Amino acid sequence: MNRLLTDTGVVFGRSARQTLRSKTALTFGMLQPLLFLALMGPLLARVDLRTGGTSWQAFVPGLLVQLSLLGGMFVGLGILVERQVGVIDRMRATPLHPAAPLLGRALRDVVQLVVQAALLVLLGVAFGLRAPIAGVLLGFVFVGLLSAALALLSYGLAMNVRTAPEFAAIANTAVLPLMLLAGLLLPMTLAPGWLDAASRAVPFRYTVDAVRHLYLGEYTDGTVLTGLAVTAGLTVIGLLGGLALFRRSGHTP
Amino acid sequence: MTPPVLDVQGLRRTFRLRSGTVHAVRGIDLTAGRGEILGVLGPNGAGKTTTVRMLATLLPPSGGRAVVAGRDLLADPAGVRARIGYVAQSGGLDPNCPVGEELVTQGRMHRLPRAEARARAAELAADLRLDDLLDRPTAALSGGQRRRLEIALGLVNRPEVLFLDEPTTGLDPGSRADLWDLVRRVRRDHGTTVLLTTHYLDEADALADRLVVVDAGAVVAEGTPAELKDRHGAATLQDAFLAITGRASDAPATV
Ligand SMILES: Nc1ncnc2c1ncn2[C@@H]1O[C@H](COP(=O)(O)OP(=O)(O)OP(=O)(O)O)[C@@H](O)[C@H]1O
Ligand SMILES: [Mg+2]
């Protein structure tokens, strides 16, 4: 256990330095949610999204989940490249704990996405967001859990596909319907009945609804608890699935 | 006689593809003692890389047994990993990572404490003439410099067995000679057993104590370079190799 923690720390450090070196990755990951914030947020400022509270209190949580979704889902591309140039093999031929290359990278992603989420919230405040501080902080827990789940699965998938285009095709196909159905940009409170029902099949729906409630200062209602249960459940699935997929890739050439 | 550091018996590996089954390695036996340099020769696709990857714990064998650095490959892969260095046929470097950082991180992956990992990195950098390159990203290295770094990474844990898969492919004659010296020095100073694959017969002749020739996934000849030449009445290892792999009759003996 101790070994696993130390080894995960080693891989985390290595991955974090990689991230800090590539300034482009950092800015590009942030760019999309920032553009939405700056160019779409103001459009909604006087629209009633029927979530209670201001439109910013509904819109910013959606952008946070979107950041986590887009940021988490595509991290696999990085490990795919490392796998192809032999870095993963080099790691696997050392006594490093077999799960550490996965966990260390995913931890880096969680830290990166939570930091980016914090920046996004600060900018939101500049635009006019007002929300209770406790709710905002709890919101980051959801962002962290969701990012972990997606990053772990993304790495697991990337280790088991042959090429980067194959991976991108799968991730791209998955991401758009999930994003739209979860009601990230516009909440499902505006949706007709059938769409609202369909969206309940998408787990991120519960995450974003919970964060919206947190931003309204409602900490203990059913929506928040359901959202926490679903998001934490996703993290567990991501962990088990990611580990299984990562282990599997060690047995296949 | 001391027990062999490397003892491979009946190692096999098949790959299942949609187009059929590839018998990449069909039952290979190898042994090497402490401090021995074992050269593995064989034409493209003979199964050299597949064998090395299995022995480095990166690919599960379809059958057979192996003891590597005194540890059972299948029962104790972690024990094997702690005692080997593996330098792949190509790559293994993060293009944007500075040389010094790659070396230190490799030490950390071998569970050296931070200070020790730094000291070991500095020692290897001095030893392999990388000390002027420590801040350079690995993508900015020349082929020879890159190879030296990859080998340095393989030496971080002072391995008992070092696997070098075509270490001198693409190097100029000077760099190749450098690398031969390095391999000899590692063996002399640390008693490291070295298994290296190569397509260069002069390299095999000059560097290896013993040679194994594989073809189509099986060992087809084994012996010291002198023995192989004698056995086939060949003046050069090149002639012996062509005779062994059955390509002597119509192929001219020069390249
Ligand atoms: N992942 C894989 N899937 C399917 N077949 C494979 C795989 N890896 C290797 N092979 C096949 O196994 C055989 C042996 O390949 P290997 O790479 O071990 O040869 P090699 O002796 O290292 O050749 P070279 O001198 O060209 O490096 C080849 O026929 C190769 O096509
Ligand atoms: Mg090869």
Coordinates of C-alpha atoms and ligand atoms in Angstrom, one line a residue:
Chain A
M1 CA 0.0 0.0 0.0
N2 CA 2.8 2.3 1.0
R3 CA 4.6 1.3 -2.1
L4 CA 1.6 2.1 -4.2
L5 CA 1.4 5.6 -2.7
T6 CA 5.1 6.4 -3.2
D7 CA 5.1 5.0 -6.7
T8 CA 1.9 6.9 -7.6
G9 CA 3.6 10.0 -6.2
V10 CA 6.6 9.4 -8.5
V11 CA 4.4 9.1 -11.6
F12 CA 2.3 12.1 -10.4
G13 CA 5.4 14.3 -10.2
R14 CA 6.6 13.2 -13.6
S15 CA 3.2 13.9 -15.2
A16 CA 2.8 17.2 -13.4
R17 CA 6.1 18.4 -14.7
Q18 CA 5.1 17.3 -18.2
T19 CA 1.9 19.4 -17.9
L20 CA 3.8 22.4 -16.6
R21 CA 6.2 22.2 -19.5
S22 CA 3.5 22.1 -22.1
K23 CA 1.8 25.5 -21.7
T24 CA -0.3 24.9 -24.8
A25 CA -2.1 21.9 -23.3
L26 CA -2.9 24.0 -20.2
T27 CA -4.4 26.9 -22.1
F28 CA -6.2 24.9 -24.8
G29 CA -7.9 22.7 -22.2
M30 CA -9.2 25.9 -20.6
L31 CA -10.1 27.7 -23.8
Q32 CA -13.4 26.1 -24.6
P33 CA -15.1 26.6 -21.3
L34 CA -13.7 30.1 -21.1
L35 CA -15.2 31.0 -24.5
F36 CA -18.6 29.6 -23.4
L37 CA -18.3 31.7 -20.2
A38 CA -17.4 34.9 -22.0
L39 CA -19.5 34.5 -25.2
M40 CA -22.5 32.6 -24.1
G41 CA -22.9 33.4 -20.4
P42 CA -23.8 37.1 -21.0
L43 CA -26.6 35.9 -23.5
L44 CA -28.2 34.1 -20.6
A45 CA -27.9 36.9 -18.1
R46 CA -31.5 38.0 -18.4
V47 CA -33.0 34.6 -19.2
D48 CA -34.9 32.7 -16.6
L49 CA -33.4 29.1 -16.6
R50 CA -36.0 28.1 -14.0
T51 CA -33.4 26.7 -11.7
G52 CA -34.0 29.3 -9.0
G53 CA -31.2 31.8 -8.5
T54 CA -29.4 33.7 -11.3
S55 CA -28.5 32.2 -14.7
W56 CA -24.9 32.4 -13.7
Q57 CA -25.6 30.0 -10.8
A58 CA -26.9 27.5 -13.3
F59 CA -24.5 28.2 -16.1
V60 CA -21.1 28.1 -14.3
P61 CA -21.8 24.6 -12.7
G62 CA -22.6 23.4 -16.2
L63 CA -19.3 24.7 -17.5
L64 CA -17.4 23.0 -14.7
V65 CA -18.9 19.7 -15.5
Q66 CA -18.2 20.3 -19.2
L67 CA -14.6 21.1 -18.4
S68 CA -14.3 17.9 -16.4
L69 CA -15.9 15.9 -19.2
L70 CA -13.9 17.3 -22.0
G71 CA -10.7 17.5 -20.0
G72 CA -11.1 14.0 -18.5
M73 CA -12.3 12.2 -21.6
F74 CA -9.4 13.0 -23.8
V75 CA -6.4 12.6 -21.5
G76 CA -6.0 9.1 -23.0
L77 CA -4.5 10.7 -26.1
G78 CA -1.4 11.5 -24.0
I79 CA -0.8 8.0 -22.7
L80 CA -1.4 6.6 -26.2
V81 CA 1.5 8.6 -27.5
E82 CA 3.7 7.6 -24.6
R83 CA 2.7 4.0 -25.2
Q84 CA 3.6 4.2 -28.9
V85 CA 7.1 5.7 -28.2
G86 CA 7.8 3.0 -25.6
V87 CA 7.6 5.1 -22.4
I88 CA 5.0 2.8 -20.9
D89 CA 7.1 -0.3 -21.6
R90 CA 10.1 1.4 -20.0
M91 CA 8.0 2.0 -16.8
R92 CA 6.6 -1.5 -16.8
A93 CA 10.1 -3.0 -16.9
T94 CA 10.9 -1.3 -13.6
P95 CA 9.6 -2.4 -10.1
L96 CA 7.1 0.4 -10.1
H97 CA 3.7 -0.8 -8.8
P98 CA 1.7 -1.8 -11.9
A99 CA -1.2 0.5 -11.0
A100 CA 1.0 3.6 -10.4
P101 CA 1.4 4.7 -14.0
L102 CA -2.4 4.9 -14.2
L103 CA -3.1 6.4 -10.8
G104 CA -0.3 8.9 -10.9
R105 CA -1.5 10.3 -14.2
A106 CA -5.1 10.4 -13.2
L107 CA -4.2 12.3 -10.0
R108 CA -2.3 14.9 -12.1
D109 CA -5.5 15.3 -14.2
V110 CA -7.7 15.7 -11.2
V111 CA -5.4 18.4 -9.8
Q112 CA -5.2 20.2 -13.1
L113 CA -8.9 20.1 -13.8
V114 CA -9.8 21.4 -10.3
V115 CA -7.3 24.2 -10.6
Q116 CA -8.8 25.1 -14.0
A117 CA -12.3 24.9 -12.5
A118 CA -11.2 27.3 -9.8
L119 CA -10.0 29.8 -12.4
L120 CA -13.2 29.4 -14.3
V121 CA -15.2 30.2 -11.2
L122 CA -13.1 33.3 -10.5
L123 CA -13.7 34.5 -14.0
G124 CA -17.4 33.8 -13.5
V125 CA -17.4 36.0 -10.5
A126 CA -15.9 38.8 -12.6
F127 CA -18.8 38.3 -15.0
G128 CA -21.4 38.4 -12.3
L129 CA -21.6 35.0 -10.6
R130 CA -22.6 35.2 -7.0
A131 CA -22.7 31.9 -5.0
P132 CA -22.0 30.8 -1.4
I133 CA -18.4 30.0 -0.8
A134 CA -19.1 26.6 0.8
G135 CA -21.2 25.6 -2.2
V136 CA -18.5 26.6 -4.6
L137 CA -15.9 24.6 -2.6
L138 CA -18.1 21.5 -2.4
G139 CA -18.6 21.9 -6.2
F140 CA -14.9 21.3 -6.7
V141 CA -15.3 17.9 -4.9
F142 CA -17.7 16.9 -7.6
V143 CA -15.4 18.2 -10.3
G144 CA -12.6 16.1 -8.8
L145 CA -14.6 12.9 -8.5
L146 CA -15.9 13.2 -12.0
S147 CA -12.5 14.1 -13.5
A148 CA -11.0 11.1 -11.8
A149 CA -13.7 8.7 -13.2
L150 CA -13.3 10.0 -16.7
A151 CA -9.5 10.2 -16.7
L152 CA -9.2 6.6 -15.4
L153 CA -11.6 5.2 -18.1
S154 CA -9.9 7.3 -20.8
Y155 CA -6.5 5.9 -20.0
G156 CA -7.9 2.4 -19.8
L157 CA -9.5 2.8 -23.2
A158 CA -6.4 4.4 -24.7
M159 CA -4.2 1.5 -23.6
N160 CA -6.5 -0.9 -25.4
V161 CA -7.0 0.7 -28.8
R162 CA -4.5 0.5 -31.6
T163 CA -4.3 4.1 -32.9
A164 CA -4.9 7.6 -31.8
P165 CA -7.6 8.2 -34.5
E166 CA -9.5 5.1 -33.2
F167 CA -9.4 6.5 -29.7
A168 CA -10.5 10.0 -30.8
A169 CA -13.3 8.5 -32.8
I170 CA -14.7 6.7 -29.8
A171 CA -14.2 9.6 -27.4
N172 CA -15.7 12.1 -29.8
T173 CA -18.7 10.0 -30.5
A174 CA -19.4 9.5 -26.8
V175 CA -18.8 13.1 -25.7
L176 CA -21.3 15.1 -27.7
P177 CA -24.6 13.2 -26.9
L178 CA -23.5 12.9 -23.2
M179 CA -22.8 16.7 -23.0
L180 CA -26.1 17.6 -24.6
L181 CA -28.2 15.1 -22.8
A182 CA -26.8 16.0 -19.4
G183 CA -28.1 19.6 -19.8
L184 CA -24.7 21.2 -19.2
L185 CA -25.1 24.4 -21.1
L186 CA -28.9 24.8 -20.7
P187 CA -30.5 22.9 -17.8
M188 CA -33.1 20.2 -18.3
T189 CA -35.6 22.3 -16.4
L190 CA -36.3 23.8 -19.8
A191 CA -36.7 20.5 -21.5
P192 CA -39.9 18.8 -22.8
G193 CA -40.8 15.7 -20.8
W194 CA -39.2 13.1 -23.2
L195 CA -35.9 14.9 -23.2
D196 CA -35.8 15.3 -19.5
A197 CA -36.6 11.6 -19.1
A198 CA -33.8 10.7 -21.6
S199 CA -31.4 12.9 -19.8
R200 CA -32.0 11.0 -16.6
A201 CA -30.1 8.1 -18.1
V202 CA -26.9 10.2 -18.3
P203 CA -25.0 10.1 -15.0
F204 CA -23.5 13.6 -15.5
R205 CA -27.0 15.0 -15.3
Y206 CA -27.0 14.2 -11.6
T207 CA -23.6 15.7 -11.1
V208 CA -24.5 19.0 -12.7
D209 CA -27.9 19.2 -10.9
A210 CA -26.2 18.7 -7.6
V211 CA -23.6 21.4 -8.3
R212 CA -26.3 23.8 -9.3
H213 CA -28.0 23.2 -6.0
L214 CA -24.8 23.7 -4.1
Y215 CA -24.4 27.1 -5.9
L216 CA -27.8 28.0 -4.6
G217 CA -26.7 27.1 -1.0
E218 CA -28.9 24.0 -0.8
Y219 CA -26.5 21.5 0.7
T220 CA -28.5 18.7 2.1
D221 CA -31.4 18.2 -0.3
G222 CA -32.0 15.0 -2.2
T223 CA -30.6 16.4 -5.5
V224 CA -27.2 16.9 -3.8
L225 CA -27.1 13.5 -2.2
T226 CA -28.2 11.7 -5.3
G227 CA -25.6 13.7 -7.3
L228 CA -22.9 12.7 -4.8
A229 CA -23.9 9.1 -4.8
V230 CA -24.0 8.9 -8.7
T231 CA -20.7 10.8 -9.0
A232 CA -18.9 8.8 -6.4
G233 CA -20.3 5.6 -8.0
L234 CA -18.8 6.7 -11.3
T235 CA -15.5 7.3 -9.7
V236 CA -15.5 3.7 -8.3
I237 CA -16.5 2.3 -11.7
G238 CA -13.8 4.5 -13.3
L239 CA -11.2 3.2 -10.8
L240 CA -12.1 -0.5 -11.2
G241 CA -12.7 -0.3 -14.9
G242 CA -9.5 1.8 -15.5
L243 CA -7.4 -0.6 -13.4
A244 CA -8.9 -3.7 -15.2
L245 CA -8.3 -2.2 -18.6
F246 CA -4.8 -1.1 -17.7
R247 CA -3.9 -4.5 -16.4
R248 CA -5.4 -6.1 -19.5
S249 CA -3.2 -4.0 -21.8
G250 CA -0.1 -5.5 -20.1
H251 CA -1.2 -9.0 -21.2
T252 CA -1.8 -8.1 -24.8
P253 CA 0.9 -6.8 -27.1
Chain B
M1 CA 30.0 -23.8 -11.9
T2 CA 27.8 -20.9 -10.6
P3 CA 24.1 -21.2 -11.5
P4 CA 23.3 -19.3 -14.7
V5 CA 22.0 -15.8 -14.3
L6 CA 19.9 -16.3 -17.3
D7 CA 18.3 -19.7 -17.9
V8 CA 15.6 -19.9 -20.5
Q9 CA 13.8 -23.2 -21.4
G10 CA 11.3 -23.8 -24.1
L11 CA 10.1 -20.2 -24.2
R12 CA 7.3 -19.8 -26.7
R13 CA 5.0 -17.0 -27.9
T14 CA 2.2 -17.0 -30.4
F15 CA 0.2 -14.0 -31.5
R16 CA -3.4 -14.5 -32.6
L17 CA -4.4 -12.2 -35.4
R18 CA -7.5 -12.1 -37.5
S19 CA -5.4 -13.2 -40.4
G20 CA -4.1 -16.3 -38.5
T21 CA -1.7 -17.3 -35.7
V22 CA 1.9 -16.1 -35.7
H23 CA 4.4 -18.4 -34.1
A24 CA 6.9 -15.6 -33.2
V25 CA 8.9 -17.7 -30.8
R26 CA 8.7 -21.5 -31.0
G27 CA 10.6 -22.8 -28.0
I28 CA 13.9 -21.1 -27.3
D29 CA 16.6 -22.3 -24.8
L30 CA 19.2 -19.8 -23.6
T31 CA 21.7 -19.7 -20.8
A32 CA 24.2 -17.1 -19.7
G33 CA 26.5 -16.9 -16.8
R34 CA 27.4 -13.9 -14.7
G35 CA 29.3 -11.3 -16.6
E36 CA 28.8 -13.1 -19.9
I37 CA 27.9 -11.1 -23.1
L38 CA 25.5 -13.2 -25.1
G39 CA 24.8 -12.1 -28.7
V40 CA 21.5 -13.0 -30.3
L41 CA 21.6 -13.0 -34.1
G42 CA 18.8 -13.6 -36.5
P43 CA 17.1 -12.2 -39.6
N44 CA 14.3 -9.7 -39.4
G45 CA 11.2 -11.3 -37.8
A46 CA 13.2 -14.1 -36.3
G47 CA 11.7 -13.4 -32.8
K48 CA 14.6 -11.6 -31.1
T49 CA 12.5 -8.6 -29.9
T50 CA 9.7 -10.9 -28.8
T51 CA 12.1 -13.0 -26.8
V52 CA 13.7 -10.0 -25.1
R53 CA 10.3 -8.5 -24.3
M54 CA 9.2 -11.7 -22.7
L55 CA 12.4 -11.9 -20.6
A56 CA 11.9 -8.3 -19.5
T57 CA 8.4 -9.2 -18.2
L58 CA 6.7 -7.1 -20.8
L59 CA 5.0 -9.9 -22.7
P60 CA 3.6 -13.0 -21.1
P61 CA 5.0 -16.2 -22.7
S62 CA 2.7 -18.7 -24.3
G63 CA 4.8 -21.4 -22.8
G64 CA 8.2 -22.3 -21.3
R65 CA 10.1 -21.2 -18.3
A66 CA 12.8 -18.7 -17.6
V67 CA 15.0 -17.6 -14.7
V68 CA 16.2 -14.1 -15.1
A69 CA 18.8 -12.6 -12.7
G70 CA 18.1 -15.5 -10.4
R71 CA 14.3 -14.9 -10.2
D72 CA 11.6 -17.0 -11.8
L73 CA 10.1 -14.9 -14.6
L74 CA 6.5 -16.2 -14.1
A75 CA 6.5 -16.5 -10.3
D76 CA 8.4 -13.3 -9.4
P77 CA 8.2 -10.7 -12.2
A78 CA 8.6 -7.9 -9.8
G79 CA 11.9 -9.5 -8.6
V80 CA 13.0 -9.7 -12.2
R81 CA 12.2 -6.1 -12.9
A82 CA 14.2 -4.9 -9.9
R83 CA 17.3 -6.7 -11.3
I84 CA 17.3 -6.0 -15.0
G85 CA 17.8 -3.2 -17.3
Y86 CA 15.8 -3.1 -20.5
V87 CA 16.8 -1.0 -23.5
A88 CA 14.2 -1.3 -26.3
Q89 CA 14.9 -1.6 -30.0
S90 CA 13.6 1.9 -30.3
G91 CA 12.4 4.8 -28.2
G92 CA 11.3 4.9 -24.6
L93 CA 12.1 8.5 -24.1
D94 CA 9.7 11.4 -23.4
P95 CA 10.6 13.9 -26.2
N96 CA 10.0 17.0 -24.0
C97 CA 11.6 15.8 -20.8
P98 CA 15.1 17.1 -20.1
V99 CA 17.8 14.5 -20.0
G100 CA 18.6 15.0 -16.3
E101 CA 15.0 14.6 -15.3
E102 CA 14.6 11.4 -17.2
L103 CA 17.6 10.0 -15.3
V104 CA 16.4 11.0 -11.9
T105 CA 12.8 9.8 -12.5
Q106 CA 14.1 6.5 -13.7
G107 CA 15.9 6.1 -10.4
R108 CA 12.8 7.1 -8.5
M109 CA 10.9 4.4 -10.5
H110 CA 13.5 2.0 -9.2
R111 CA 12.5 3.2 -5.7
L112 CA 15.8 5.0 -5.0
P113 CA 15.2 7.8 -2.4
R114 CA 15.3 11.3 -4.0
A115 CA 18.9 12.2 -3.1
E116 CA 20.2 8.8 -4.1
A117 CA 18.4 9.0 -7.5
R118 CA 20.0 12.4 -8.1
A119 CA 23.5 11.1 -7.2
R120 CA 23.1 8.1 -9.4
A121 CA 21.9 10.3 -12.3
A122 CA 24.9 12.5 -11.9
E123 CA 27.2 9.5 -11.8
L124 CA 25.7 7.9 -15.0
A125 CA 25.7 11.3 -16.8
A126 CA 29.4 11.7 -16.1
D127 CA 30.1 8.1 -17.1
L128 CA 28.2 8.2 -20.3
R129 CA 29.2 11.7 -21.3
L130 CA 25.7 13.1 -20.9
D131 CA 26.7 15.8 -18.4
D132 CA 26.6 18.7 -20.9
L133 CA 23.2 17.6 -22.1
L134 CA 21.3 17.4 -18.8
D135 CA 19.0 20.4 -19.5
R136 CA 18.3 19.5 -23.1
P137 CA 15.0 17.9 -24.0
T138 CA 15.5 14.3 -25.3
A139 CA 14.0 15.2 -28.6
A140 CA 17.0 17.5 -29.2
L141 CA 19.6 14.7 -28.9
S142 CA 21.5 13.1 -31.7
G143 CA 21.0 9.4 -32.4
G144 CA 24.1 8.4 -30.6
Q145 CA 23.4 10.7 -27.6
R146 CA 19.9 9.3 -27.4
R147 CA 21.2 5.8 -27.4
R148 CA 23.6 6.6 -24.6
L149 CA 20.8 8.1 -22.5
E150 CA 18.6 5.0 -23.1
I151 CA 21.4 2.8 -22.0
A152 CA 22.0 5.0 -19.0
L153 CA 18.4 4.6 -18.0
G154 CA 18.8 0.9 -18.3
L155 CA 21.8 1.0 -15.9
V156 CA 20.2 3.1 -13.2
N157 CA 19.5 0.2 -10.9
R158 CA 22.9 -1.5 -11.5
P159 CA 21.2 -4.4 -13.2
E160 CA 22.4 -8.0 -13.0
V161 CA 21.1 -8.6 -16.5
L162 CA 21.1 -5.9 -19.2
F163 CA 18.9 -6.4 -22.3
L164 CA 20.0 -4.4 -25.3
D165 CA 17.8 -4.8 -28.4
E166 CA 19.8 -3.7 -31.4
P167 CA 21.7 -1.1 -29.4
T168 CA 23.9 0.2 -32.3
T169 CA 21.4 0.3 -35.2
G170 CA 21.7 3.6 -36.9
L171 CA 24.9 4.7 -35.1
D172 CA 28.0 5.9 -36.9
P173 CA 31.2 3.7 -36.6
G174 CA 32.7 5.9 -33.9
S175 CA 29.5 5.8 -31.7
R176 CA 29.3 2.0 -32.3
A177 CA 32.9 1.6 -31.0
D178 CA 32.0 3.8 -28.1
L179 CA 29.1 1.6 -27.2
W180 CA 31.1 -1.6 -27.4
D181 CA 33.5 -0.1 -25.0
L182 CA 30.7 0.9 -22.7
V183 CA 29.2 -2.6 -22.8
R184 CA 32.6 -4.1 -22.0
R185 CA 33.1 -1.6 -19.2
V186 CA 29.7 -2.4 -17.6
R187 CA 30.5 -6.1 -17.7
R188 CA 34.0 -5.6 -16.2
D189 CA 33.0 -3.2 -13.4
H190 CA 29.8 -4.7 -12.3
G191 CA 29.8 -8.3 -13.6
T192 CA 26.6 -7.5 -15.5
T193 CA 25.3 -10.2 -17.8
V194 CA 24.5 -8.6 -21.2
L195 CA 22.1 -10.1 -23.7
L196 CA 22.3 -8.1 -26.9
T197 CA 20.6 -8.6 -30.3
T198 CA 22.3 -7.3 -33.4
H199 CA 22.3 -7.6 -37.2
Y200 CA 26.0 -6.6 -37.3
L201 CA 28.1 -9.6 -37.6
D202 CA 31.4 -7.7 -36.9
E203 CA 29.7 -6.5 -33.7
A204 CA 28.7 -9.9 -32.7
D205 CA 32.2 -11.2 -33.4
A206 CA 34.0 -8.4 -31.5
L207 CA 31.7 -8.1 -28.5
A208 CA 29.9 -11.3 -27.7
D209 CA 31.5 -14.2 -25.7
R210 CA 28.9 -16.5 -27.1
L211 CA 26.3 -16.3 -29.9
V212 CA 22.9 -17.7 -30.4
V213 CA 21.4 -17.6 -33.9
V214 CA 17.6 -17.7 -34.1
D215 CA 15.6 -18.1 -37.2
A216 CA 11.8 -18.4 -37.5
G217 CA 11.5 -18.4 -33.7
A218 CA 13.9 -21.2 -32.9
V219 CA 17.6 -21.5 -32.0
V220 CA 19.4 -22.8 -35.1
A221 CA 23.0 -22.5 -33.9
E222 CA 24.9 -21.7 -30.7
G223 CA 28.6 -21.3 -29.8
T224 CA 31.5 -18.8 -29.5
P225 CA 32.1 -16.9 -32.7
A226 CA 35.2 -19.1 -33.3
E227 CA 33.2 -22.3 -32.9
L228 CA 30.5 -21.1 -35.3
K229 CA 33.1 -20.2 -37.9
D230 CA 35.0 -23.6 -37.5
R231 CA 31.8 -25.6 -37.6
H232 CA 30.9 -24.2 -41.0
G233 CA 34.4 -23.9 -42.3
A234 CA 33.8 -20.2 -42.8
A235 CA 36.4 -17.5 -42.9
T236 CA 34.1 -14.9 -41.5
L237 CA 31.1 -14.9 -39.2
Q238 CA 29.1 -13.5 -42.1
D239 CA 29.7 -16.7 -44.1
A240 CA 28.9 -18.9 -41.1
F241 CA 25.7 -16.9 -40.5
L242 CA 24.6 -17.3 -44.1
A243 CA 25.3 -21.0 -44.0
I244 CA 23.4 -21.4 -40.7
T245 CA 20.3 -19.5 -41.9
G246 CA 20.4 -21.4 -45.2
R247 CA 20.9 -18.3 -47.3
A248 CA 24.4 -19.1 -48.5
S249 CA 23.8 -20.8 -51.8
D250 CA 22.5 -18.0 -53.9
A251 CA 23.3 -15.0 -51.8
P252 CA 26.7 -13.4 -52.3
A253 CA 28.8 -13.4 -49.1
T254 CA 29.4 -9.7 -49.2
V255 CA 27.0 -6.9 -48.4
Ligands
LIG1 N1 2.3 -7.7 -31.4 C1 2.4 -8.5 -32.4 N2 1.4 -9.0 -33.0 C2 1.5 -9.9 -34.0 N3 2.7 -10.4 -34.5 C3 3.8 -9.9 -33.9 C4 3.7 -9.0 -32.8 N4 5.0 -8.7 -32.5 C5 5.8 -9.4 -33.3 N5 5.1 -10.2 -34.1 C6 5.6 -11.1 -35.2 O1 6.5 -12.0 -34.5 C7 7.6 -12.2 -35.4 C8 8.9 -11.9 -34.6 O2 9.0 -10.5 -34.4 P1 10.2 -9.8 -33.6 O3 9.9 -8.4 -33.5 O4 10.4 -10.6 -32.4 O5 11.4 -10.1 -34.6 P2 12.9 -9.6 -34.6 O6 13.7 -10.8 -34.6 O7 13.1 -8.7 -33.4 O8 13.0 -8.8 -35.9 P3 13.9 -7.5 -36.3 O9 15.3 -7.9 -36.5 O10 13.2 -7.0 -37.5 O11 13.8 -6.5 -35.1 C9 7.4 -11.4 -36.6 O12 6.8 -12.3 -37.6 C10 6.4 -10.4 -36.2 O13 5.6 -10.0 -37.3
MG2 MG 13.6 -6.7 -33.2

